[in-house]
Amino acid sequence: MTHDHASHPQNVQTSGFWRSRYAIGLLVFGAVAGYFLWTEHRAHLAQWWPYAFLLACPLMHVFMHKGHGGHGGHGGGSRATGQGTGQNSDRG
């Protein structure tokens, strides 16, 4: 069986939306709109920064807690009895 590889285009590049001129226009429009929103409403947003930081603390706790296994099993087996309470207590 022979295959004719010359009939299949090898270097066909389909450009997606983000490489089109519409996407560039959308990005420019978004940058201009963001600039004017920032300059006009900066004074109003400045008063809310302390509340945003206070809200960020519990949100980070909730969403980042899965990184170390949650609150369930912090090594409560037989190995943990009789040793120190620090994380590096098993190094010696």
mmCIF file with all atom_site columns, C-alpha atoms in Angstrom:
data_model
loop_
_atom_site.group_PDB
_atom_site.id
_atom_site.type_symbol
_atom_site.label_atom_id
_atom_site.label_alt_id
_atom_site.label_comp_id
_atom_site.label_asym_id
_atom_site.label_entity_id
_atom_site.label_seq_id
_atom_site.pdbx_PDB_ins_code
_atom_site.Cartn_x
_atom_site.Cartn_y
_atom_site.Cartn_z
_atom_site.occupancy
_atom_site.B_iso_or_equiv
_atom_site.pdbx_formal_charge
_atom_site.auth_seq_id
_atom_site.auth_comp_id
_atom_site.auth_asym_id
_atom_site.auth_atom_id
_atom_site.pdbx_PDB_model_num
ATOM 1  C CA . MET A 1 1  ? 0.000   0.000  0.000  1.00 0.00 ? 1  MET A CA 1
ATOM 2  C CA . THR A 1 2  ? 1.434   3.348  -0.971 1.00 0.00 ? 2  THR A CA 1
ATOM 3  C CA . HIS A 1 3  ? 0.550   6.673  0.524  1.00 0.00 ? 3  HIS A CA 1
ATOM 4  C CA . ASP A 1 4  ? 0.751   9.908  -1.359 1.00 0.00 ? 4  ASP A CA 1
ATOM 5  C CA . HIS A 1 5  ? 2.054   12.366 1.210  1.00 0.00 ? 5  HIS A CA 1
ATOM 6  C CA . ALA A 1 6  ? 2.337   15.172 -1.308 1.00 0.00 ? 6  ALA A CA 1
ATOM 7  C CA . SER A 1 7  ? -1.445  15.558 -1.471 1.00 0.00 ? 7  SER A CA 1
ATOM 8  C CA . HIS A 1 8  ? -1.669  16.408 2.238  1.00 0.00 ? 8  HIS A CA 1
ATOM 9  C CA . PRO A 1 9  ? -0.647  19.949 3.129  1.00 0.00 ? 9  PRO A CA 1
ATOM 10 C CA . GLN A 1 10 ? 2.187   19.891 5.643  1.00 0.00 ? 10 GLN A CA 1
ATOM 11 C CA . ASN A 1 11 ? 2.467   23.477 6.830  1.00 0.00 ? 11 ASN A CA 1
ATOM 12 C CA . VAL A 1 12 ? -1.114  24.589 7.115  1.00 0.00 ? 12 VAL A CA 1
ATOM 13 C CA . GLN A 1 13 ? -1.368  27.002 10.023 1.00 0.00 ? 13 GLN A CA 1
ATOM 14 C CA . THR A 1 14 ? -4.807  27.875 11.197 1.00 0.00 ? 14 THR A CA 1
ATOM 15 C CA . SER A 1 15 ? -4.682  31.124 13.065 1.00 0.00 ? 15 SER A CA 1
ATOM 16 C CA . GLY A 1 16 ? -6.977  31.251 16.043 1.00 0.00 ? 16 GLY A CA 1
ATOM 17 C CA . PHE A 1 17 ? -9.060  34.101 17.345 1.00 0.00 ? 17 PHE A CA 1
ATOM 18 C CA . TRP A 1 18 ? -6.262  35.575 19.475 1.00 0.00 ? 18 TRP A CA 1
ATOM 19 C CA . ARG A 1 19 ? -4.087  36.127 16.406 1.00 0.00 ? 19 ARG A CA 1
ATOM 20 C CA . SER A 1 20 ? -6.786  37.880 14.405 1.00 0.00 ? 20 SER A CA 1
ATOM 21 C CA . ARG A 1 21 ? -7.201  41.615 14.014 1.00 0.00 ? 21 ARG A CA 1
ATOM 22 C CA . TYR A 1 22 ? -10.479 41.430 15.926 1.00 0.00 ? 22 TYR A CA 1
ATOM 23 C CA . ALA A 1 23 ? -8.722  40.119 19.005 1.00 0.00 ? 23 ALA A CA 1
ATOM 24 C CA . ILE A 1 24 ? -6.123  42.868 18.804 1.00 0.00 ? 24 ILE A CA 1
ATOM 25 C CA . GLY A 1 25 ? -8.884  45.440 18.564 1.00 0.00 ? 25 GLY A CA 1
ATOM 26 C CA . LEU A 1 26 ? -10.684 43.852 21.497 1.00 0.00 ? 26 LEU A CA 1
ATOM 27 C CA . LEU A 1 27 ? -7.524  43.952 23.597 1.00 0.00 ? 27 LEU A CA 1
ATOM 28 C CA . VAL A 1 28 ? -6.855  47.593 22.727 1.00 0.00 ? 28 VAL A CA 1
ATOM 29 C CA . PHE A 1 29 ? -10.464 48.521 23.507 1.00 0.00 ? 29 PHE A CA 1
ATOM 30 C CA . GLY A 1 30 ? -10.266 46.639 26.810 1.00 0.00 ? 30 GLY A CA 1
ATOM 31 C CA . ALA A 1 31 ? -7.003  48.370 27.746 1.00 0.00 ? 31 ALA A CA 1
ATOM 32 C CA . VAL A 1 32 ? -8.447  51.815 27.025 1.00 0.00 ? 32 VAL A CA 1
ATOM 33 C CA . ALA A 1 33 ? -11.650 51.037 28.919 1.00 0.00 ? 33 ALA A CA 1
ATOM 34 C CA . GLY A 1 34 ? -9.652  49.662 31.855 1.00 0.00 ? 34 GLY A CA 1
ATOM 35 C CA . TYR A 1 35 ? -7.460  52.759 31.935 1.00 0.00 ? 35 TYR A CA 1
ATOM 36 C CA . PHE A 1 36 ? -10.428 55.112 32.058 1.00 0.00 ? 36 PHE A CA 1
ATOM 37 C CA . LEU A 1 37 ? -12.218 52.996 34.653 1.00 0.00 ? 37 LEU A CA 1
ATOM 38 C CA . TRP A 1 38 ? -9.103  53.000 36.820 1.00 0.00 ? 38 TRP A CA 1
ATOM 39 C CA . THR A 1 39 ? -8.468  56.740 36.556 1.00 0.00 ? 39 THR A CA 1
ATOM 40 C CA . GLU A 1 40 ? -12.078 57.745 37.186 1.00 0.00 ? 40 GLU A CA 1
ATOM 41 C CA . HIS A 1 41 ? -12.847 55.338 40.031 1.00 0.00 ? 41 HIS A CA 1
ATOM 42 C CA . ARG A 1 42 ? -9.494  55.136 41.795 1.00 0.00 ? 42 ARG A CA 1
ATOM 43 C CA . ALA A 1 43 ? -10.650 57.333 44.693 1.00 0.00 ? 43 ALA A CA 1
ATOM 44 C CA . HIS A 1 44 ? -13.758 55.214 45.230 1.00 0.00 ? 44 HIS A CA 1
ATOM 45 C CA . LEU A 1 45 ? -11.827 51.956 45.181 1.00 0.00 ? 45 LEU A CA 1
ATOM 46 C CA . ALA A 1 46 ? -9.105  53.158 47.555 1.00 0.00 ? 46 ALA A CA 1
ATOM 47 C CA . GLN A 1 47 ? -11.479 53.181 50.507 1.00 0.00 ? 47 GLN A CA 1
ATOM 48 C CA . TRP A 1 48 ? -12.260 49.481 50.020 1.00 0.00 ? 48 TRP A CA 1
ATOM 49 C CA . TRP A 1 49 ? -8.663  48.148 50.026 1.00 0.00 ? 49 TRP A CA 1
ATOM 50 C CA . PRO A 1 50 ? -8.595  47.305 53.772 1.00 0.00 ? 50 PRO A CA 1
ATOM 51 C CA . TYR A 1 51 ? -11.808 45.305 53.426 1.00 0.00 ? 51 TYR A CA 1
ATOM 52 C CA . ALA A 1 52 ? -10.452 43.522 50.374 1.00 0.00 ? 52 ALA A CA 1
ATOM 53 C CA . PHE A 1 53 ? -7.371  42.431 52.315 1.00 0.00 ? 53 PHE A CA 1
ATOM 54 C CA . LEU A 1 54 ? -9.489  41.251 55.225 1.00 0.00 ? 54 LEU A CA 1
ATOM 55 C CA . LEU A 1 55 ? -11.688 39.280 52.847 1.00 0.00 ? 55 LEU A CA 1
ATOM 56 C CA . ALA A 1 56 ? -8.664  37.823 51.075 1.00 0.00 ? 56 ALA A CA 1
ATOM 57 C CA . CYS A 1 57 ? -7.401  36.115 54.236 1.00 0.00 ? 57 CYS A CA 1
ATOM 58 C CA . PRO A 1 58 ? -10.339 33.716 54.764 1.00 0.00 ? 58 PRO A CA 1
ATOM 59 C CA . LEU A 1 59 ? -10.735 33.172 51.030 1.00 0.00 ? 59 LEU A CA 1
ATOM 60 C CA . MET A 1 60 ? -7.096  32.164 50.706 1.00 0.00 ? 60 MET A CA 1
ATOM 61 C CA . HIS A 1 61 ? -7.496  29.860 53.695 1.00 0.00 ? 61 HIS A CA 1
ATOM 62 C CA . VAL A 1 62 ? -10.512 28.134 52.146 1.00 0.00 ? 62 VAL A CA 1
ATOM 63 C CA . PHE A 1 63 ? -9.142  27.779 48.636 1.00 0.00 ? 63 PHE A CA 1
ATOM 64 C CA . MET A 1 64 ? -5.532  27.004 49.511 1.00 0.00 ? 64 MET A CA 1
ATOM 65 C CA . HIS A 1 65 ? -6.187  24.526 52.313 1.00 0.00 ? 65 HIS A CA 1
ATOM 66 C CA . LYS A 1 66 ? -6.365  21.652 49.865 1.00 0.00 ? 66 LYS A CA 1
ATOM 67 C CA . GLY A 1 67 ? -2.657  22.059 49.222 1.00 0.00 ? 67 GLY A CA 1
ATOM 68 C CA . HIS A 1 68 ? -1.644  20.271 52.436 1.00 0.00 ? 68 HIS A CA 1
ATOM 69 C CA . GLY A 1 69 ? -4.438  17.806 52.902 1.00 0.00 ? 69 GLY A CA 1
ATOM 70 C CA . GLY A 1 70 ? -7.045  19.720 54.862 1.00 0.00 ? 70 GLY A CA 1
ATOM 71 C CA . HIS A 1 71 ? -7.838  19.312 58.550 1.00 0.00 ? 71 HIS A CA 1
ATOM 72 C CA . GLY A 1 72 ? -8.336  15.555 58.709 1.00 0.00 ? 72 GLY A CA 1
ATOM 73 C CA . GLY A 1 73 ? -5.255  13.428 59.120 1.00 0.00 ? 73 GLY A CA 1
ATOM 74 C CA . HIS A 1 74 ? -2.187  15.149 60.434 1.00 0.00 ? 74 HIS A CA 1
ATOM 75 C CA . GLY A 1 75 ? -0.337  11.922 61.178 1.00 0.00 ? 75 GLY A CA 1
ATOM 76 C CA . GLY A 1 76 ? -2.302  10.632 64.138 1.00 0.00 ? 76 GLY A CA 1
ATOM 77 C CA . GLY A 1 77 ? -0.895  7.126  63.832 1.00 0.00 ? 77 GLY A CA 1
ATOM 78 C CA . SER A 1 78 ? 1.472   5.245  66.150 1.00 0.00 ? 78 SER A CA 1
ATOM 79 C CA . ARG A 1 79 ? 4.486   7.029  64.708 1.00 0.00 ? 79 ARG A CA 1
ATOM 80 C CA . ALA A 1 80 ? 3.316   10.409 66.028 1.00 0.00 ? 80 ALA A CA 1
ATOM 81 C CA . THR A 1 81 ? 3.105   9.290  69.691 1.00 0.00 ? 81 THR A CA 1
ATOM 82 C CA . GLY A 1 82 ? 6.080   10.019 71.884 1.00 0.00 ? 82 GLY A CA 1
ATOM 83 C CA . GLN A 1 83 ? 7.715   12.408 69.430 1.00 0.00 ? 83 GLN A CA 1
ATOM 84 C CA . GLY A 1 84 ? 7.922   16.192 69.310 1.00 0.00 ? 84 GLY A CA 1
ATOM 85 C CA . THR A 1 85 ? 5.149   18.300 67.900 1.00 0.00 ? 85 THR A CA 1
ATOM 86 C CA . GLY A 1 86 ? 7.145   20.092 65.204 1.00 0.00 ? 86 GLY A CA 1
ATOM 87 C CA . GLN A 1 87 ? 7.106   19.173 61.549 1.00 0.00 ? 87 GLN A CA 1
ATOM 88 C CA . ASN A 1 88 ? 10.769  18.242 61.476 1.00 0.00 ? 88 ASN A CA 1
ATOM 89 C CA . SER A 1 89 ? 10.708  16.096 64.613 1.00 0.00 ? 89 SER A CA 1
ATOM 90 C CA . ASP A 1 90 ? 11.328  12.878 62.634 1.00 0.00 ? 90 ASP A CA 1
ATOM 91 C CA . ARG A 1 91 ? 14.647  14.187 61.307 1.00 0.00 ? 91 ARG A CA 1
ATOM 92 C CA . GLY A 1 92 ? 17.557  13.256 63.408 1.00 0.00 ? 92 GLY A CA 1
#
